[in-house]
Coordinates of C-alpha atoms in Angstrom, one line a residue:
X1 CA 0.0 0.0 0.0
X2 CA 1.8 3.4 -1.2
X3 CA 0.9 6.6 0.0
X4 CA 2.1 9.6 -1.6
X5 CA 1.0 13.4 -0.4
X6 CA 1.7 14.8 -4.3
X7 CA 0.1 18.3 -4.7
X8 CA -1.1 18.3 -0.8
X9 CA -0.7 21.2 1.2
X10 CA 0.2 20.3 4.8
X11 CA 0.8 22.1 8.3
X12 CA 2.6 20.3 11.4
X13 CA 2.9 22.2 14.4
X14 CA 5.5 21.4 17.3
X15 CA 7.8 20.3 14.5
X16 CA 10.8 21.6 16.1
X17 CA 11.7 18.2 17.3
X18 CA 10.4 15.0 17.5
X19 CA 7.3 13.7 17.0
X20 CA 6.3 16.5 15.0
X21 CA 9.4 16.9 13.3
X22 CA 9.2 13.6 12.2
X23 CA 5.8 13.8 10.9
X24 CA 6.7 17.1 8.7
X25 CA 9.8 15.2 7.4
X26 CA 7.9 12.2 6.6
X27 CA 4.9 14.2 4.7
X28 CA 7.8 16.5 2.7
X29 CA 9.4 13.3 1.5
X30 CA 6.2 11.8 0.4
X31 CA 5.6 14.8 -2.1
X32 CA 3.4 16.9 0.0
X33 CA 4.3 20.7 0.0
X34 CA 5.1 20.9 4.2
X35 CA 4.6 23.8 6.8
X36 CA 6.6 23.2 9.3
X37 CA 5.7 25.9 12.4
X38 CA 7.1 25.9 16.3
X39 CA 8.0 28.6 18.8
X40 CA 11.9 26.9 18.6
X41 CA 13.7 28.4 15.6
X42 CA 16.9 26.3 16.4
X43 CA 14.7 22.8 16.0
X44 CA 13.3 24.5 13.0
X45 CA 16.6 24.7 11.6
X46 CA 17.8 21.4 12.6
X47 CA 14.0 19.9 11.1
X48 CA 14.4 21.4 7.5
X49 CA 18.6 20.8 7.4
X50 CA 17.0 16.6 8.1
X51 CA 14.4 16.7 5.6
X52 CA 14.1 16.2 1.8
X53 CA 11.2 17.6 -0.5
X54 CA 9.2 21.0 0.1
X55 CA 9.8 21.8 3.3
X56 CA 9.5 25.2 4.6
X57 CA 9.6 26.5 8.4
X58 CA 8.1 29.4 10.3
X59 CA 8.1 30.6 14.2
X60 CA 4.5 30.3 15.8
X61 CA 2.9 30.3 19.1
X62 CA -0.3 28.5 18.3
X63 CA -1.9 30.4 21.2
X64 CA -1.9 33.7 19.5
X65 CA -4.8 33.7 17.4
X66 CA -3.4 36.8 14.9
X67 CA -0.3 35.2 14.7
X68 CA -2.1 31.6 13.6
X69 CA -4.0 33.6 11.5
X70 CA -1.5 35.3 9.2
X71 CA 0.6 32.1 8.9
X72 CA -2.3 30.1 8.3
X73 CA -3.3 32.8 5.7
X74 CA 0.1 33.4 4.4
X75 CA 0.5 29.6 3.4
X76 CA -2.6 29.3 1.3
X77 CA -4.9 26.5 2.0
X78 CA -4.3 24.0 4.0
X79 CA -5.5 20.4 3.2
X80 CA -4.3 18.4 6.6
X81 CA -3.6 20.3 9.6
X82 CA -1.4 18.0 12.3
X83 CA -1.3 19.4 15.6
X84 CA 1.5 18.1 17.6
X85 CA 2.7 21.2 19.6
X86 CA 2.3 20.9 23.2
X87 CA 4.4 19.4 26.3
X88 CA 4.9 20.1 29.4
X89 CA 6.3 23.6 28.9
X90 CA 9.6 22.4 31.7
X91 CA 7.2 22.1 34.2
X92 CA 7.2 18.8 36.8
X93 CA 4.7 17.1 38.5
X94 CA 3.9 19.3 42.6
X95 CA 1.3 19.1 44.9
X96 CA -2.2 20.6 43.3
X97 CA -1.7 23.2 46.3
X98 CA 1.6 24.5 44.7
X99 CA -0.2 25.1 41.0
X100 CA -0.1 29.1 40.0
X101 CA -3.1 30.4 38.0
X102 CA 0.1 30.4 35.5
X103 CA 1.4 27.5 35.5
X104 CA -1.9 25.7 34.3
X105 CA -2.9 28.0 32.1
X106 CA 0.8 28.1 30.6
X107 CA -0.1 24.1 29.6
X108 CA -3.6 24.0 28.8
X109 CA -3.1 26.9 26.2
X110 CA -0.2 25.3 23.7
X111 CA -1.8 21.7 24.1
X112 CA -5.6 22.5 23.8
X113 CA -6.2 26.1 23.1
X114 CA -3.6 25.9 20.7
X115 CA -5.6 22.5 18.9
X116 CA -8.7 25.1 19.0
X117 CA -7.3 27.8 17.1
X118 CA -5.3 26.0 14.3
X119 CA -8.6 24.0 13.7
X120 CA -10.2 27.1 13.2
X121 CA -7.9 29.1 11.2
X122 CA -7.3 25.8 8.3
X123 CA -11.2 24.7 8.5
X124 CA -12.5 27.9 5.8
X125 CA -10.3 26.6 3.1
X126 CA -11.3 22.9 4.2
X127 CA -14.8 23.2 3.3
X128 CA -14.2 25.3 0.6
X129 CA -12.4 22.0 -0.9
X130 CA -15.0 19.5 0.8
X131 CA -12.0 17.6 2.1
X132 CA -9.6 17.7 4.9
X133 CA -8.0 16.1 7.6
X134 CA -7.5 17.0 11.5
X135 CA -4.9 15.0 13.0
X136 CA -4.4 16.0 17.0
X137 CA -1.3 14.4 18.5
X138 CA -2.6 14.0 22.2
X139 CA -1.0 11.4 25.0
X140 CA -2.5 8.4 26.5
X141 CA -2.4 10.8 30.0
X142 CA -5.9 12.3 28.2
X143 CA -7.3 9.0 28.5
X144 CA -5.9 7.9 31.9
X145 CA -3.4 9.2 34.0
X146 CA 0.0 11.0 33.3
X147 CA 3.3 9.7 34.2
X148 CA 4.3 13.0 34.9
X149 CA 1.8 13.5 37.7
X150 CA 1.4 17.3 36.2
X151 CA -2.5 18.1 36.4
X152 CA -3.0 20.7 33.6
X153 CA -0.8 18.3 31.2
X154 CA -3.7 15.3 31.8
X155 CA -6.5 17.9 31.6
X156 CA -5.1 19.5 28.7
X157 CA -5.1 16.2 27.0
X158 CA -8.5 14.9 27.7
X159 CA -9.8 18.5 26.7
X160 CA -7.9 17.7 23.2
X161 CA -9.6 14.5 22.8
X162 CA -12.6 15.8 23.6
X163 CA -12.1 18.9 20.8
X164 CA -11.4 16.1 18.1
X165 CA -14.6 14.4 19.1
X166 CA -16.8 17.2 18.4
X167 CA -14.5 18.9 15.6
X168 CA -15.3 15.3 14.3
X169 CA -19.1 15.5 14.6
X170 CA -19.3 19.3 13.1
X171 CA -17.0 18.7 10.2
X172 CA -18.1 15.1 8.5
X173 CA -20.6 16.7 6.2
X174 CA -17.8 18.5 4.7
X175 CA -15.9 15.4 4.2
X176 CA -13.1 16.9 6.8
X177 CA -12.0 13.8 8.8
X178 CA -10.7 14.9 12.3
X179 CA -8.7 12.3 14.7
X180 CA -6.8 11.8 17.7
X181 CA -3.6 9.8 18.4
X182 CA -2.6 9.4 22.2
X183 CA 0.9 7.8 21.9
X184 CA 2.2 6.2 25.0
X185 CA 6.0 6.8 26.1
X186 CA 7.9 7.8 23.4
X187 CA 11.6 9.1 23.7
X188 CA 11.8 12.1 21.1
X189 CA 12.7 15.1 22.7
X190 CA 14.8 16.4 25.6
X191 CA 12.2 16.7 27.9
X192 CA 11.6 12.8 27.5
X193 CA 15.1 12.0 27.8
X194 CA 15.1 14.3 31.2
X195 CA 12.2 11.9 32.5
X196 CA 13.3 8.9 31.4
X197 CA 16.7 9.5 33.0
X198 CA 14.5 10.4 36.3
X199 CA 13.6 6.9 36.5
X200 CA 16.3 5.0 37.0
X201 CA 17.4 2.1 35.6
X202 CA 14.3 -0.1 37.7
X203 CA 12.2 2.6 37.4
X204 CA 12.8 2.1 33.7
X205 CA 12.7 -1.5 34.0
X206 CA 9.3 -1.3 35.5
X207 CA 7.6 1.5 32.9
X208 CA 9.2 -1.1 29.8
X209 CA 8.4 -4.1 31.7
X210 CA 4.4 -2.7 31.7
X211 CA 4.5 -2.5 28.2
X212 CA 3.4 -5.7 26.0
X213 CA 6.4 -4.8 22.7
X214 CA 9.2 -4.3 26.0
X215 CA 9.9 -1.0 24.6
X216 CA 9.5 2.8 24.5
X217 CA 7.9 4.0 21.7
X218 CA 9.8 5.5 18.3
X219 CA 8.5 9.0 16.5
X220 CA 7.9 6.7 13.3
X221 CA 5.7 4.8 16.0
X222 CA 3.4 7.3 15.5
X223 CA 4.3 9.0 12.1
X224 CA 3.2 6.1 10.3
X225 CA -0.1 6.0 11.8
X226 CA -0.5 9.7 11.0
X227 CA 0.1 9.2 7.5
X228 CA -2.1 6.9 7.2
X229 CA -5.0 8.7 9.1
X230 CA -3.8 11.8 6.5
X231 CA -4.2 9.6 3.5
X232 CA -7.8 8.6 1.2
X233 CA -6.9 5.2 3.0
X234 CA -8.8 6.4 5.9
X235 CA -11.3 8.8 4.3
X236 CA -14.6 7.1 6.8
X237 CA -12.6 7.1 9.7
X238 CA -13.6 10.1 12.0
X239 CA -14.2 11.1 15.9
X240 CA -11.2 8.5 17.0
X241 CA -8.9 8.6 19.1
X242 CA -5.9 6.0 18.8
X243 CA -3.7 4.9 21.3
X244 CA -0.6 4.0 20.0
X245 CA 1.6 2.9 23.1
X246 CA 3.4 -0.8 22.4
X247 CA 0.2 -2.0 24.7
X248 CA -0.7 -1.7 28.1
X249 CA -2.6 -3.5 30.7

């Protein structure tokens, strides 16, 4: 089964490093004309030096609605929109007691207001071409709970999920697919590397020896699957959300 991205238009978010990085590499070498946006313009550098194809890159904070706007705007339209930008912002699971106003809002902003408003600016030019997909990169903590023991990041999550639900439900009659994968732990970035190192060696044998594969996840763990959810393969699948973790009990 070949899939190719020839003539598509495509924005990835959090693409500074990666999971997101990954995806926008993937979709440039697959033919697909690539927008590759993040608030990190050193990752930027480092994603377009690592990719083949059209790849271009621009600075964004997602939670400025001008700002997603005008890029949205500037790139013409947009026929899949992946939202991978979010994280923990550095922050570490505390006490609920020792949360600012700040610190949540810091979280819940780039992961789910941040899904909000890139869905909003790409969805005009979506229904102008009666097709489109929504892809939303979330985390198996929206489902459950998060390894991190940070709050907002678990809220954040779930209130993503619960975005591409709807999203899902409002777009389908303009053939605008919108989905949701919730990887499990997947070393791609330094603030994974930071936790994993945090564990310890039997902390880490415990978190891989809870996982049916024995192993962390990989960013092509969960590129593939996006492609695949990007692709006319999966044109009647809607309103999911995938988890995408090596298995869990």
């Amino acid at each position: 089964m070949e899939i190719r991205f020839d003539g598509e238009r495509v924005i990835v978010t959090g693409a500074g490093h990666g999971i997101g990085r990954g995806i926008a590499q993937e979709f440039a070498a697959l033919g697909a004309e690539v927008l590759a946006l993040d608030v990190n313009k050193a990752g930027l550098d480092e994603t377009a030096g690592g990719g083949e194809g059209l790849l271009t890159t621009g600075l964004l904070d997602v939670t400025d609605p001008a700002a997603v706007r005008s890029v949205v705007e500037g790139f013409g339209p947009a026929s899949i929109l992946v939202h991978s930008a979010g994280g923990v912002r550095g922050q570490v699971g505390r006490p609920l007691e020792e949360i600012t106003p700040a610190d949540w809002s810091d979280i819940v902003d780039v992961n789910m207001k941040g899904a909000f408003l890139m869905a909003q600016a790409v969805v005009p030019e979506m229904k102008k071409l009666r097709r489109g997909r929504i892809i939303t990169i979330s985390s198996g903590a929206g489902l459950g709970v998060s390894l991190t023991g940070i709050q907002a990041y678990a809220a954040a999550k779930a209130g993503e999920i619960g975005l591409t639900r709807q999203l899902a439900h409002e777009l389908g009659p303009f053939g605008i697919t919108v989905n949701s994968i919730a990887p499990g732990f997947v070393r791609s970035n330094p603030t994974t590397e930071r936790q994993w190192d945090a564990y310890g060696p039997e902390g880490q044998e415990r978190l891989t020896g809870s996982i049916f594969m024995r192993r962390t996840g990989r960013v092509e763990d969960i590129s593939g699957l996006t492609l695949f959810l990007a692709s006319d393969r999966a044109e009647w699948i809607t309103g999911q959300v995938i988890q995408v973790n090596g298995g869990r009990a």
